[in-house]
mmCIF file with all atom_site columns, C-alpha atoms in Angstrom:
data_model
loop_
_atom_site.group_PDB
_atom_site.id
_atom_site.type_symbol
_atom_site.label_atom_id
_atom_site.label_alt_id
_atom_site.label_comp_id
_atom_site.label_asym_id
_atom_site.label_entity_id
_atom_site.label_seq_id
_atom_site.pdbx_PDB_ins_code
_atom_site.Cartn_x
_atom_site.Cartn_y
_atom_site.Cartn_z
_atom_site.occupancy
_atom_site.B_iso_or_equiv
_atom_site.pdbx_formal_charge
_atom_site.auth_seq_id
_atom_site.auth_comp_id
_atom_site.auth_asym_id
_atom_site.auth_atom_id
_atom_site.pdbx_PDB_model_num
ATOM 1   C CA . ALA J 1 1   ? 11.558 10.629  0.501   1.00 0.00 ? 372 ALA J CA 1
ATOM 2   C CA . GLN J 1 2   ? 9.446  8.543   2.806   1.00 0.00 ? 373 GLN J CA 1
ATOM 3   C CA . THR J 1 3   ? 11.225 7.058   5.796   1.00 0.00 ? 374 THR J CA 1
ATOM 4   C CA . VAL J 1 4   ? 10.336 4.917   8.789   1.00 0.00 ? 375 VAL J CA 1
ATOM 5   C CA . THR J 1 5   ? 12.251 5.219   12.046  1.00 0.00 ? 376 THR J CA 1
ATOM 6   C CA . GLN J 1 6   ? 12.282 2.761   14.909  1.00 0.00 ? 377 GLN J CA 1
ATOM 7   C CA . SER J 1 7   ? 14.355 4.335   17.644  1.00 0.00 ? 378 SER J CA 1
ATOM 8   C CA . GLN J 1 8   ? 14.577 1.295   19.941  1.00 0.00 ? 379 GLN J CA 1
ATOM 9   C CA . PRO J 1 9   ? 16.993 -1.326  18.573  1.00 0.00 ? 380 PRO J CA 1
ATOM 10  C CA . GLU J 1 10  ? 16.291 -3.683  21.493  1.00 0.00 ? 381 GLU J CA 1
ATOM 11  C CA . MET J 1 11  ? 13.729 -3.978  24.252  1.00 0.00 ? 382 MET J CA 1
ATOM 12  C CA . SER J 1 12  ? 12.848 -6.526  26.891  1.00 0.00 ? 383 SER J CA 1
ATOM 13  C CA . VAL J 1 13  ? 9.724  -7.172  28.932  1.00 0.00 ? 384 VAL J CA 1
ATOM 14  C CA . GLN J 1 14  ? 8.687  -9.612  31.613  1.00 0.00 ? 385 GLN J CA 1
ATOM 15  C CA . GLU J 1 15  ? 6.129  -12.221 30.718  1.00 0.00 ? 386 GLU J CA 1
ATOM 16  C CA . ALA J 1 16  ? 2.540  -11.006 31.288  1.00 0.00 ? 387 ALA J CA 1
ATOM 17  C CA . GLU J 1 17  ? 3.644  -7.350  31.311  1.00 0.00 ? 388 GLU J CA 1
ATOM 18  C CA . THR J 1 18  ? 2.863  -4.682  28.710  1.00 0.00 ? 389 THR J CA 1
ATOM 19  C CA . VAL J 1 19  ? 5.385  -3.169  26.326  1.00 0.00 ? 390 VAL J CA 1
ATOM 20  C CA . THR J 1 20  ? 5.192  -0.396  23.724  1.00 0.00 ? 391 THR J CA 1
ATOM 21  C CA . LEU J 1 21  ? 7.339  -0.251  20.612  1.00 0.00 ? 392 LEU J CA 1
ATOM 22  C CA . SER J 1 22  ? 7.838  3.125   18.938  1.00 0.00 ? 393 SER J CA 1
ATOM 23  C CA . CYS J 1 23  ? 7.667  4.025   15.265  1.00 0.00 ? 394 CYS J CA 1
ATOM 24  C CA . THR J 1 24  ? 7.690  7.357   13.489  1.00 0.00 ? 395 THR J CA 1
ATOM 25  C CA . TYR J 1 25  ? 7.492  8.017   9.783   1.00 0.00 ? 396 TYR J CA 1
ATOM 26  C CA . ASP J 1 26  ? 7.950  10.867  7.415   1.00 0.00 ? 397 ASP J CA 1
ATOM 27  C CA . THR J 1 27  ? 5.686  11.506  4.435   1.00 0.00 ? 398 THR J CA 1
ATOM 28  C CA . SER J 1 28  ? 3.918  14.327  2.655   1.00 0.00 ? 399 SER J CA 1
ATOM 29  C CA . GLU J 1 29  ? 1.082  12.054  1.558   1.00 0.00 ? 400 GLU J CA 1
ATOM 30  C CA . ASN J 1 30  ? -2.334 12.031  3.133   1.00 0.00 ? 401 ASN J CA 1
ATOM 31  C CA . ASN J 1 31  ? -3.375 8.557   2.025   1.00 0.00 ? 402 ASN J CA 1
ATOM 32  C CA . TYR J 1 32  ? -1.255 5.662   3.216   1.00 0.00 ? 403 TYR J CA 1
ATOM 33  C CA . TYR J 1 33  ? -1.233 2.492   5.283   1.00 0.00 ? 404 TYR J CA 1
ATOM 34  C CA . LEU J 1 34  ? 0.839  1.391   8.244   1.00 0.00 ? 405 LEU J CA 1
ATOM 35  C CA . PHE J 1 35  ? 1.743  -2.093  9.371   1.00 0.00 ? 406 PHE J CA 1
ATOM 36  C CA . TRP J 1 36  ? 3.546  -3.899  12.133  1.00 0.00 ? 407 TRP J CA 1
ATOM 37  C CA . TYR J 1 37  ? 5.223  -7.149  11.150  1.00 0.00 ? 408 TYR J CA 1
ATOM 38  C CA . LYS J 1 38  ? 6.835  -9.680  13.463  1.00 0.00 ? 409 LYS J CA 1
ATOM 39  C CA . GLN J 1 39  ? 9.853  -11.758 12.433  1.00 0.00 ? 410 GLN J CA 1
ATOM 40  C CA . PRO J 1 40  ? 10.615 -14.642 14.827  1.00 0.00 ? 411 PRO J CA 1
ATOM 41  C CA . PRO J 1 41  ? 13.804 -16.718 14.580  1.00 0.00 ? 412 PRO J CA 1
ATOM 42  C CA . SER J 1 42  ? 12.157 -18.750 11.809  1.00 0.00 ? 413 SER J CA 1
ATOM 43  C CA . ARG J 1 43  ? 12.601 -15.554 9.721   1.00 0.00 ? 414 ARG J CA 1
ATOM 44  C CA . GLN J 1 44  ? 9.068  -15.517 8.335   1.00 0.00 ? 415 GLN J CA 1
ATOM 45  C CA . MET J 1 45  ? 7.625  -12.015 8.295   1.00 0.00 ? 416 MET J CA 1
ATOM 46  C CA . ILE J 1 46  ? 4.217  -12.250 9.967   1.00 0.00 ? 417 ILE J CA 1
ATOM 47  C CA . LEU J 1 47  ? 1.620  -9.505  9.863   1.00 0.00 ? 418 LEU J CA 1
ATOM 48  C CA . VAL J 1 48  ? 0.659  -8.332  13.361  1.00 0.00 ? 419 VAL J CA 1
ATOM 49  C CA . ILE J 1 49  ? -1.641 -5.386  12.693  1.00 0.00 ? 420 ILE J CA 1
ATOM 50  C CA . ARG J 1 50  ? -2.490 -2.789  10.056  1.00 0.00 ? 421 ARG J CA 1
ATOM 51  C CA . GLN J 1 51  ? -3.898 0.745   10.148  1.00 0.00 ? 422 GLN J CA 1
ATOM 52  C CA . GLU J 1 52  ? -5.442 2.841   7.390   1.00 0.00 ? 423 GLU J CA 1
ATOM 53  C CA . ALA J 1 53  ? -4.379 6.471   7.682   1.00 0.00 ? 424 ALA J CA 1
ATOM 54  C CA . TYR J 1 54  ? -7.891 7.727   6.923   1.00 0.00 ? 425 TYR J CA 1
ATOM 55  C CA . LYS J 1 55  ? -9.284 5.918   9.975   1.00 0.00 ? 426 LYS J CA 1
ATOM 56  C CA . GLN J 1 56  ? -9.083 7.782   13.263  1.00 0.00 ? 427 GLN J CA 1
ATOM 57  C CA . GLN J 1 57  ? -9.846 4.715   15.348  1.00 0.00 ? 428 GLN J CA 1
ATOM 58  C CA . ASN J 1 58  ? -6.778 2.819   16.500  1.00 0.00 ? 429 ASN J CA 1
ATOM 59  C CA . ALA J 1 59  ? -6.533 -0.747  15.219  1.00 0.00 ? 430 ALA J CA 1
ATOM 60  C CA . THR J 1 60  ? -6.583 -3.622  17.678  1.00 0.00 ? 431 THR J CA 1
ATOM 61  C CA . GLU J 1 61  ? -5.935 -7.332  17.224  1.00 0.00 ? 432 GLU J CA 1
ATOM 62  C CA . ASN J 1 62  ? -6.317 -9.382  20.384  1.00 0.00 ? 433 ASN J CA 1
ATOM 63  C CA . ARG J 1 63  ? -3.345 -8.468  22.638  1.00 0.00 ? 434 ARG J CA 1
ATOM 64  C CA . PHE J 1 64  ? -1.916 -6.055  20.066  1.00 0.00 ? 435 PHE J CA 1
ATOM 65  C CA . SER J 1 65  ? -3.044 -2.481  19.621  1.00 0.00 ? 436 SER J CA 1
ATOM 66  C CA . VAL J 1 66  ? -1.652 0.648   18.068  1.00 0.00 ? 437 VAL J CA 1
ATOM 67  C CA . ASN J 1 67  ? -1.555 4.303   19.031  1.00 0.00 ? 438 ASN J CA 1
ATOM 68  C CA . PHE J 1 68  ? -1.811 6.130   15.713  1.00 0.00 ? 439 PHE J CA 1
ATOM 69  C CA . GLN J 1 69  ? -1.102 9.849   15.919  1.00 0.00 ? 440 GLN J CA 1
ATOM 70  C CA . LYS J 1 70  ? -1.390 11.127  12.357  1.00 0.00 ? 441 LYS J CA 1
ATOM 71  C CA . ALA J 1 71  ? -0.384 14.714  13.045  1.00 0.00 ? 442 ALA J CA 1
ATOM 72  C CA . ALA J 1 72  ? 2.704  13.577  14.912  1.00 0.00 ? 443 ALA J CA 1
ATOM 73  C CA . LYS J 1 73  ? 3.373  10.834  12.317  1.00 0.00 ? 444 LYS J CA 1
ATOM 74  C CA . SER J 1 74  ? 3.660  8.301   15.083  1.00 0.00 ? 445 SER J CA 1
ATOM 75  C CA . PHE J 1 75  ? 2.522  4.676   15.046  1.00 0.00 ? 446 PHE J CA 1
ATOM 76  C CA . SER J 1 76  ? 3.410  2.773   18.209  1.00 0.00 ? 447 SER J CA 1
ATOM 77  C CA . LEU J 1 77  ? 2.574  -0.860  18.959  1.00 0.00 ? 448 LEU J CA 1
ATOM 78  C CA . LYS J 1 78  ? 1.391  -1.970  22.376  1.00 0.00 ? 449 LYS J CA 1
ATOM 79  C CA . ILE J 1 79  ? 1.631  -5.604  23.349  1.00 0.00 ? 450 ILE J CA 1
ATOM 80  C CA . SER J 1 80  ? -0.408 -6.551  26.401  1.00 0.00 ? 451 SER J CA 1
ATOM 81  C CA . ASP J 1 81  ? 0.038  -9.673  28.513  1.00 0.00 ? 452 ASP J CA 1
ATOM 82  C CA . SER J 1 82  ? 3.353  -10.430 26.784  1.00 0.00 ? 453 SER J CA 1
ATOM 83  C CA . GLN J 1 83  ? 4.042  -14.079 26.040  1.00 0.00 ? 454 GLN J CA 1
ATOM 84  C CA . LEU J 1 84  ? 7.293  -15.923 25.447  1.00 0.00 ? 455 LEU J CA 1
ATOM 85  C CA . GLY J 1 85  ? 6.201  -16.504 21.859  1.00 0.00 ? 456 GLY J CA 1
ATOM 86  C CA . ASP J 1 86  ? 6.166  -12.758 21.281  1.00 0.00 ? 457 ASP J CA 1
ATOM 87  C CA . THR J 1 87  ? 9.988  -12.771 21.300  1.00 0.00 ? 458 THR J CA 1
ATOM 88  C CA . ALA J 1 88  ? 10.939 -11.587 17.808  1.00 0.00 ? 459 ALA J CA 1
ATOM 89  C CA . MET J 1 89  ? 12.070 -8.678  15.670  1.00 0.00 ? 460 MET J CA 1
ATOM 90  C CA . TYR J 1 90  ? 9.254  -6.207  15.120  1.00 0.00 ? 461 TYR J CA 1
ATOM 91  C CA . PHE J 1 91  ? 9.194  -4.080  12.001  1.00 0.00 ? 462 PHE J CA 1
ATOM 92  C CA . CYS J 1 92  ? 7.091  -1.022  11.378  1.00 0.00 ? 463 CYS J CA 1
ATOM 93  C CA . ALA J 1 93  ? 6.223  -0.534  7.701   1.00 0.00 ? 464 ALA J CA 1
ATOM 94  C CA . PHE J 1 94  ? 4.660  2.216   5.602   1.00 0.00 ? 465 PHE J CA 1
ATOM 95  C CA . LEU J 1 95  ? 2.791  1.722   2.334   1.00 0.00 ? 466 LEU J CA 1
ATOM 96  C CA . PRO J 1 96  ? 2.034  4.831   0.259   1.00 0.00 ? 467 PRO J CA 1
ATOM 97  C CA . GLY J 1 97  ? -1.494 5.020   -1.084  1.00 0.00 ? 468 GLY J CA 1
ATOM 98  C CA . GLY J 1 98  ? -1.623 3.661   -4.619  1.00 0.00 ? 469 GLY J CA 1
ATOM 99  C CA . SER J 1 99  ? 1.809  2.108   -4.234  1.00 0.00 ? 470 SER J CA 1
ATOM 100 C CA . GLN J 1 100 ? 2.547  -1.087  -6.079  1.00 0.00 ? 471 GLN J CA 1
ATOM 101 C CA . GLY J 1 101 ? 3.665  -3.087  -3.082  1.00 0.00 ? 472 GLY J CA 1
ATOM 102 C CA . ASN J 1 102 ? 6.530  -0.807  -2.127  1.00 0.00 ? 473 ASN J CA 1
ATOM 103 C CA . LEU J 1 103 ? 6.479  -1.304  1.632   1.00 0.00 ? 474 LEU J CA 1
ATOM 104 C CA . ILE J 1 104 ? 9.020  0.900   3.377   1.00 0.00 ? 475 ILE J CA 1
ATOM 105 C CA . PHE J 1 105 ? 10.375 -0.771  6.478   1.00 0.00 ? 476 PHE J CA 1
ATOM 106 C CA . GLY J 1 106 ? 12.071 0.515   9.603   1.00 0.00 ? 477 GLY J CA 1
ATOM 107 C CA . LYS J 1 107 ? 15.216 -1.153  10.894  1.00 0.00 ? 478 LYS J CA 1
ATOM 108 C CA . GLY J 1 108 ? 13.318 -3.134  13.494  1.00 0.00 ? 479 GLY J CA 1
ATOM 109 C CA . THR J 1 109 ? 13.154 -3.555  17.256  1.00 0.00 ? 480 THR J CA 1
ATOM 110 C CA . LYS J 1 110 ? 14.349 -6.775  18.830  1.00 0.00 ? 481 LYS J CA 1
ATOM 111 C CA . LEU J 1 111 ? 11.909 -7.695  21.592  1.00 0.00 ? 482 LEU J CA 1
ATOM 112 C CA . SER J 1 112 ? 12.795 -10.273 24.220  1.00 0.00 ? 483 SER J CA 1
ATOM 113 C CA . VAL J 1 113 ? 10.096 -11.563 26.554  1.00 0.00 ? 484 VAL J CA 1
ATOM 114 C CA . LYS J 1 114 ? 11.629 -12.914 29.757  1.00 0.00 ? 485 LYS J CA 1
ATOM 115 C CA . PRO J 1 115 ? 10.028 -15.587 31.950  1.00 0.00 ? 486 PRO J CA 1
ATOM 116 C CA . GLU H 2 1   ? 1.861  -23.758 7.538   1.00 0.00 ? 205 GLU H CA 1
ATOM 117 C CA . THR H 2 2   ? 2.536  -20.605 5.560   1.00 0.00 ? 206 THR H CA 1
ATOM 118 C CA . GLY H 2 3   ? 0.529  -19.638 2.478   1.00 0.00 ? 207 GLY H CA 1
ATOM 119 C CA . VAL H 2 4   ? 3.760  -18.604 0.770   1.00 0.00 ? 208 VAL H CA 1
ATOM 120 C CA . THR H 2 5   ? 6.474  -21.250 0.504   1.00 0.00 ? 209 THR H CA 1
ATOM 121 C CA . GLN H 2 6   ? 10.049 -20.739 -0.582  1.00 0.00 ? 210 GLN H CA 1
ATOM 122 C CA . THR H 2 7   ? 12.738 -23.200 -1.639  1.00 0.00 ? 211 THR H CA 1
ATOM 123 C CA . PRO H 2 8   ? 15.497 -23.730 -0.915  1.00 0.00 ? 212 PRO H CA 1
ATOM 124 C CA . ARG H 2 9   ? 15.582 -22.338 2.605   1.00 0.00 ? 213 ARG H CA 1
ATOM 125 C CA . HIS H 2 10  ? 19.360 -22.178 2.521   1.00 0.00 ? 214 HIS H CA 1
ATOM 126 C CA . LEU H 2 11  ? 21.678 -21.835 -0.444  1.00 0.00 ? 215 LEU H CA 1
ATOM 127 C CA . VAL H 2 12  ? 25.444 -21.485 -0.694  1.00 0.00 ? 216 VAL H CA 1
ATOM 128 C CA . MET H 2 13  ? 26.825 -20.655 -4.103  1.00 0.00 ? 217 MET H CA 1
ATOM 129 C CA . GLY H 2 14  ? 30.060 -19.590 -5.684  1.00 0.00 ? 218 GLY H CA 1
ATOM 130 C CA . MET H 2 15  ? 30.392 -16.375 -7.601  1.00 0.00 ? 219 MET H CA 1
ATOM 131 C CA . THR H 2 16  ? 30.441 -18.195 -10.935 1.00 0.00 ? 220 THR H CA 1
ATOM 132 C CA . ASN H 2 17  ? 27.438 -20.436 -10.225 1.00 0.00 ? 221 ASN H CA 1
ATOM 133 C CA . LYS H 2 18  ? 23.920 -20.153 -11.581 1.00 0.00 ? 222 LYS H CA 1
ATOM 134 C CA . LYS H 2 19  ? 21.085 -20.990 -9.209  1.00 0.00 ? 223 LYS H CA 1
ATOM 135 C CA . SER H 2 20  ? 17.420 -20.171 -8.725  1.00 0.00 ? 224 SER H CA 1
ATOM 136 C CA . LEU H 2 21  ? 15.138 -19.403 -5.813  1.00 0.00 ? 225 LEU H CA 1
ATOM 137 C CA . LYS H 2 22  ? 11.557 -20.584 -6.046  1.00 0.00 ? 226 LYS H CA 1
ATOM 138 C CA . CYS H 2 23  ? 8.402  -19.220 -4.480  1.00 0.00 ? 227 CYS H CA 1
ATOM 139 C CA . GLU H 2 24  ? 4.867  -20.572 -4.536  1.00 0.00 ? 228 GLU H CA 1
ATOM 140 C CA . GLN H 2 25  ? 1.789  -18.971 -3.023  1.00 0.00 ? 229 GLN H CA 1
ATOM 141 C CA . HIS H 2 26  ? -1.371 -20.875 -2.086  1.00 0.00 ? 230 HIS H CA 1
ATOM 142 C CA . LEU H 2 27  ? -3.498 -17.834 -1.248  1.00 0.00 ? 231 LEU H CA 1
ATOM 143 C CA . GLY H 2 28  ? -5.104 -17.166 -4.624  1.00 0.00 ? 232 GLY H CA 1
ATOM 144 C CA . HIS H 2 29  ? -3.289 -13.841 -4.896  1.00 0.00 ? 233 HIS H CA 1
ATOM 145 C CA . ASN H 2 30  ? -2.404 -12.220 -8.214  1.00 0.00 ? 234 ASN H CA 1
ATOM 146 C CA . ALA H 2 31  ? 0.610  -10.143 -7.221  1.00 0.00 ? 235 ALA H CA 1
ATOM 147 C CA . MET H 2 32  ? 3.975  -11.432 -6.074  1.00 0.00 ? 236 MET H CA 1
ATOM 148 C CA . TYR H 2 33  ? 7.157  -9.761  -4.855  1.00 0.00 ? 237 TYR H CA 1
ATOM 149 C CA . TRP H 2 34  ? 10.815 -10.327 -4.102  1.00 0.00 ? 238 TRP H CA 1
ATOM 150 C CA . TYR H 2 35  ? 12.334 -8.480  -1.147  1.00 0.00 ? 239 TYR H CA 1
ATOM 151 C CA . LYS H 2 36  ? 15.931 -8.486  0.073   1.00 0.00 ? 240 LYS H CA 1
ATOM 152 C CA . GLN H 2 37  ? 16.830 -8.374  3.757   1.00 0.00 ? 241 GLN H CA 1
ATOM 153 C CA . SER H 2 38  ? 20.508 -7.856  4.496   1.00 0.00 ? 242 SER H CA 1
ATOM 154 C CA . ALA H 2 39  ? 22.193 -7.439  7.842   1.00 0.00 ? 243 ALA H CA 1
ATOM 155 C CA . LYS H 2 40  ? 22.755 -3.718  7.730   1.00 0.00 ? 244 LYS H CA 1
ATOM 156 C CA . LYS H 2 41  ? 19.818 -2.399  5.705   1.00 0.00 ? 245 LYS H CA 1
ATOM 157 C CA . PRO H 2 42  ? 16.048 -2.332  6.111   1.00 0.00 ? 246 PRO H CA 1
ATOM 158 C CA . LEU H 2 43  ? 14.014 -4.685  3.990   1.00 0.00 ? 247 LEU H CA 1
ATOM 159 C CA . GLU H 2 44  ? 14.091 -3.576  0.340   1.00 0.00 ? 248 GLU H CA 1
ATOM 160 C CA . LEU H 2 45  ? 11.653 -4.281  -2.477  1.00 0.00 ? 249 LEU H CA 1
ATOM 161 C CA . MET H 2 46  ? 13.365 -5.786  -5.533  1.00 0.00 ? 250 MET H CA 1
ATOM 162 C CA . PHE H 2 47  ? 10.642 -6.817  -7.974  1.00 0.00 ? 251 PHE H CA 1
ATOM 163 C CA . VAL H 2 48  ? 6.866  -6.678  -8.303  1.00 0.00 ? 252 VAL H CA 1
ATOM 164 C CA . TYR H 2 49  ? 4.738  -8.864  -10.534 1.00 0.00 ? 253 TYR H CA 1
ATOM 165 C CA . SER H 2 50  ? 1.050  -8.204  -11.016 1.00 0.00 ? 254 SER H CA 1
ATOM 166 C CA . LEU H 2 51  ? -0.996 -10.604 -13.120 1.00 0.00 ? 255 LEU H CA 1
ATOM 167 C CA . GLU H 2 52  ? 2.280  -12.185 -14.247 1.00 0.00 ? 256 GLU H CA 1
ATOM 168 C CA . GLU H 2 53  ? 3.668  -8.915  -15.610 1.00 0.00 ? 257 GLU H CA 1
ATOM 169 C CA . ARG H 2 54  ? 6.597  -7.170  -14.035 1.00 0.00 ? 258 ARG H CA 1
ATOM 170 C CA . VAL H 2 55  ? 5.469  -3.743  -12.867 1.00 0.00 ? 259 VAL H CA 1
ATOM 171 C CA . GLU H 2 56  ? 8.443  -2.594  -10.860 1.00 0.00 ? 260 GLU H CA 1
ATOM 172 C CA . ASN H 2 57  ? 12.168 -3.141  -10.790 1.00 0.00 ? 261 ASN H CA 1
ATOM 173 C CA . ASN H 2 58  ? 13.888 -1.111  -8.125  1.00 0.00 ? 262 ASN H CA 1
ATOM 174 C CA . SER H 2 59  ? 17.224 -0.654  -9.873  1.00 0.00 ? 263 SER H CA 1
ATOM 175 C CA . VAL H 2 60  ? 18.237 -4.207  -9.167  1.00 0.00 ? 264 VAL H CA 1
ATOM 176 C CA . PRO H 2 61  ? 21.458 -5.417  -10.859 1.00 0.00 ? 265 PRO H CA 1
ATOM 177 C CA . SER H 2 62  ? 20.962 -7.648  -13.893 1.00 0.00 ? 266 SER H CA 1
ATOM 178 C CA . ARG H 2 63  ? 22.646 -10.567 -12.115 1.00 0.00 ? 267 ARG H CA 1
ATOM 179 C CA . PHE H 2 64  ? 19.228 -10.997 -10.485 1.00 0.00 ? 268 PHE H CA 1
ATOM 180 C CA . SER H 2 65  ? 16.605 -12.108 -13.013 1.00 0.00 ? 269 SER H CA 1
ATOM 181 C CA . PRO H 2 66  ? 12.996 -12.722 -11.953 1.00 0.00 ? 270 PRO H CA 1
ATOM 182 C CA . GLU H 2 67  ? 10.509 -14.960 -13.704 1.00 0.00 ? 271 GLU H CA 1
ATOM 183 C CA . CYS H 2 68  ? 6.773  -15.308 -13.083 1.00 0.00 ? 272 CYS H CA 1
ATOM 184 C CA . PRO H 2 69  ? 5.313  -18.144 -15.205 1.00 0.00 ? 273 PRO H CA 1
ATOM 185 C CA . ASN H 2 70  ? 1.884  -17.897 -13.565 1.00 0.00 ? 274 ASN H CA 1
ATOM 186 C CA . SER H 2 71  ? 0.195  -16.078 -10.693 1.00 0.00 ? 275 SER H CA 1
ATOM 187 C CA . SER H 2 72  ? 1.148  -18.768 -8.180  1.00 0.00 ? 276 SER H CA 1
ATOM 188 C CA . HIS H 2 73  ? 4.858  -19.114 -8.915  1.00 0.00 ? 277 HIS H CA 1
ATOM 189 C CA . LEU H 2 74  ? 7.783  -16.748 -8.833  1.00 0.00 ? 278 LEU H CA 1
ATOM 190 C CA . PHE H 2 75  ? 11.449 -17.440 -9.436  1.00 0.00 ? 279 PHE H CA 1
ATOM 191 C CA . LEU H 2 76  ? 14.604 -15.458 -8.858  1.00 0.00 ? 280 LEU H CA 1
ATOM 192 C CA . HIS H 2 77  ? 17.436 -16.580 -11.123 1.00 0.00 ? 281 HIS H CA 1
ATOM 193 C CA . LEU H 2 78  ? 20.899 -15.832 -9.819  1.00 0.00 ? 282 LEU H CA 1
ATOM 194 C CA . HIS H 2 79  ? 24.152 -15.676 -11.767 1.00 0.00 ? 283 HIS H CA 1
ATOM 195 C CA . THR H 2 80  ? 27.623 -14.260 -11.179 1.00 0.00 ? 284 THR H CA 1
ATOM 196 C CA . LEU H 2 81  ? 26.658 -12.912 -7.776  1.00 0.00 ? 285 LEU H CA 1
ATOM 197 C CA . GLN H 2 82  ? 28.941 -11.006 -5.436  1.00 0.00 ? 286 GLN H CA 1
ATOM 198 C CA . PRO H 2 83  ? 29.607 -11.702 -1.743  1.00 0.00 ? 287 PRO H CA 1
ATOM 199 C CA . GLU H 2 84  ? 27.642 -8.552  -0.844  1.00 0.00 ? 288 GLU H CA 1
ATOM 200 C CA . ASP H 2 85  ? 24.557 -10.211 -2.348  1.00 0.00 ? 289 ASP H CA 1
ATOM 201 C CA . SER H 2 86  ? 24.508 -12.592 0.619   1.00 0.00 ? 290 SER H CA 1
ATOM 202 C CA . ALA H 2 87  ? 21.193 -11.934 2.351   1.00 0.00 ? 291 ALA H CA 1
ATOM 203 C CA . LEU H 2 88  ? 17.759 -13.282 3.181   1.00 0.00 ? 292 LEU H CA 1
ATOM 204 C CA . TYR H 2 89  ? 15.509 -13.155 0.133   1.00 0.00 ? 293 TYR H CA 1
ATOM 205 C CA . LEU H 2 90  ? 11.842 -12.964 0.991   1.00 0.00 ? 294 LEU H CA 1
ATOM 206 C CA . CYS H 2 91  ? 9.011  -13.733 -1.381  1.00 0.00 ? 295 CYS H CA 1
ATOM 207 C CA . ALA H 2 92  ? 5.600  -12.198 -0.750  1.00 0.00 ? 296 ALA H CA 1
ATOM 208 C CA . SER H 2 93  ? 2.161  -11.970 -2.309  1.00 0.00 ? 297 SER H CA 1
ATOM 209 C CA . SER H 2 94  ? -0.991 -9.891  -2.139  1.00 0.00 ? 298 SER H CA 1
ATOM 210 C CA . GLN H 2 95  ? -4.341 -9.800  -3.843  1.00 0.00 ? 299 GLN H CA 1
ATOM 211 C CA . GLU H 2 96  ? -3.873 -6.857  -6.243  1.00 0.00 ? 300 GLU H CA 1
ATOM 212 C CA . THR H 2 97  ? -1.207 -4.213  -6.375  1.00 0.00 ? 301 THR H CA 1
ATOM 213 C CA . ARG H 2 98  ? -3.416 -1.490  -7.872  1.00 0.00 ? 302 ARG H CA 1
ATOM 214 C CA . LEU H 2 99  ? -5.734 -1.497  -4.867  1.00 0.00 ? 303 LEU H CA 1
ATOM 215 C CA . ALA H 2 100 ? -3.924 0.563   -2.303  1.00 0.00 ? 304 ALA H CA 1
ATOM 216 C CA . GLY H 2 101 ? -3.254 -0.923  1.048   1.00 0.00 ? 305 GLY H CA 1
ATOM 217 C CA . ASN H 2 102 ? -3.698 -4.606  0.314   1.00 0.00 ? 306 ASN H CA 1
ATOM 218 C CA . THR H 2 103 ? -1.828 -6.575  2.924   1.00 0.00 ? 307 THR H CA 1
ATOM 219 C CA . ILE H 2 104 ? 1.338  -8.287  1.796   1.00 0.00 ? 308 ILE H CA 1
ATOM 220 C CA . TYR H 2 105 ? 1.995  -11.816 3.067   1.00 0.00 ? 309 TYR H CA 1
ATOM 221 C CA . PHE H 2 106 ? 5.535  -13.151 3.269   1.00 0.00 ? 310 PHE H CA 1
ATOM 222 C CA . GLY H 2 107 ? 7.215  -16.512 2.968   1.00 0.00 ? 311 GLY H CA 1
ATOM 223 C CA . GLU H 2 108 ? 9.893  -17.784 5.327   1.00 0.00 ? 312 GLU H CA 1
ATOM 224 C CA . GLY H 2 109 ? 12.743 -16.617 3.156   1.00 0.00 ? 313 GLY H CA 1
ATOM 225 C CA . SER H 2 110 ? 15.735 -18.157 1.442   1.00 0.00 ? 314 SER H CA 1
ATOM 226 C CA . TRP H 2 111 ? 19.101 -17.608 3.083   1.00 0.00 ? 315 TRP H CA 1
ATOM 227 C CA . LEU H 2 112 ? 21.696 -16.994 0.368   1.00 0.00 ? 316 LEU H CA 1
ATOM 228 C CA . THR H 2 113 ? 25.424 -17.068 1.005   1.00 0.00 ? 317 THR H CA 1
ATOM 229 C CA . VAL H 2 114 ? 27.760 -16.177 -1.830  1.00 0.00 ? 318 VAL H CA 1
ATOM 230 C CA . VAL H 2 115 ? 31.318 -17.450 -1.410  1.00 0.00 ? 319 VAL H CA 1
#
């Protein structure tokens, strides 16, 4: 069975600093996709960044970047220049290749950005 | 403004009531989903509709009944629910389920409390 593990239930960071959220996953597949979603207090699940497993280059999206280590099955999220609006739950998610929308989510990391 | 809107945002219902959750997507997508987010479990996929046909039902109890009248609208009909069904129900959409890796976009969720 495929699983996603986020080992940090809660983290905090000072405004303008950098923070890294960890995610590991378990799969026997070679073709899959990885996502980080952000869920602020409004509860909407917002896509932060995505990574295709066949791409070696790490995805970046403005202040957000990932460190994708396929052999280690690791997919961490780095947030640079943290802002107060980054305070939210962050979920790592795995989508098997060819899957019909069956995103597999981790339990989430609650990130607090402090002024 | 989100491309996926859900109503109502909050719902309290008794165990003998019948109610419905509604979802509408304005993104031109042709696949829609219902996910359940409860306090102690990771986000779980409940139903998938692609081109208005149900393609997946993850062993969801029959007291939850989905309906997809067209590619823009999705309903979740609720009847004789149990208190353990209290959760956040998230609707989502994507362009096409059969193309692996298409990003899934979520609504803001409907908070359901069963009393």
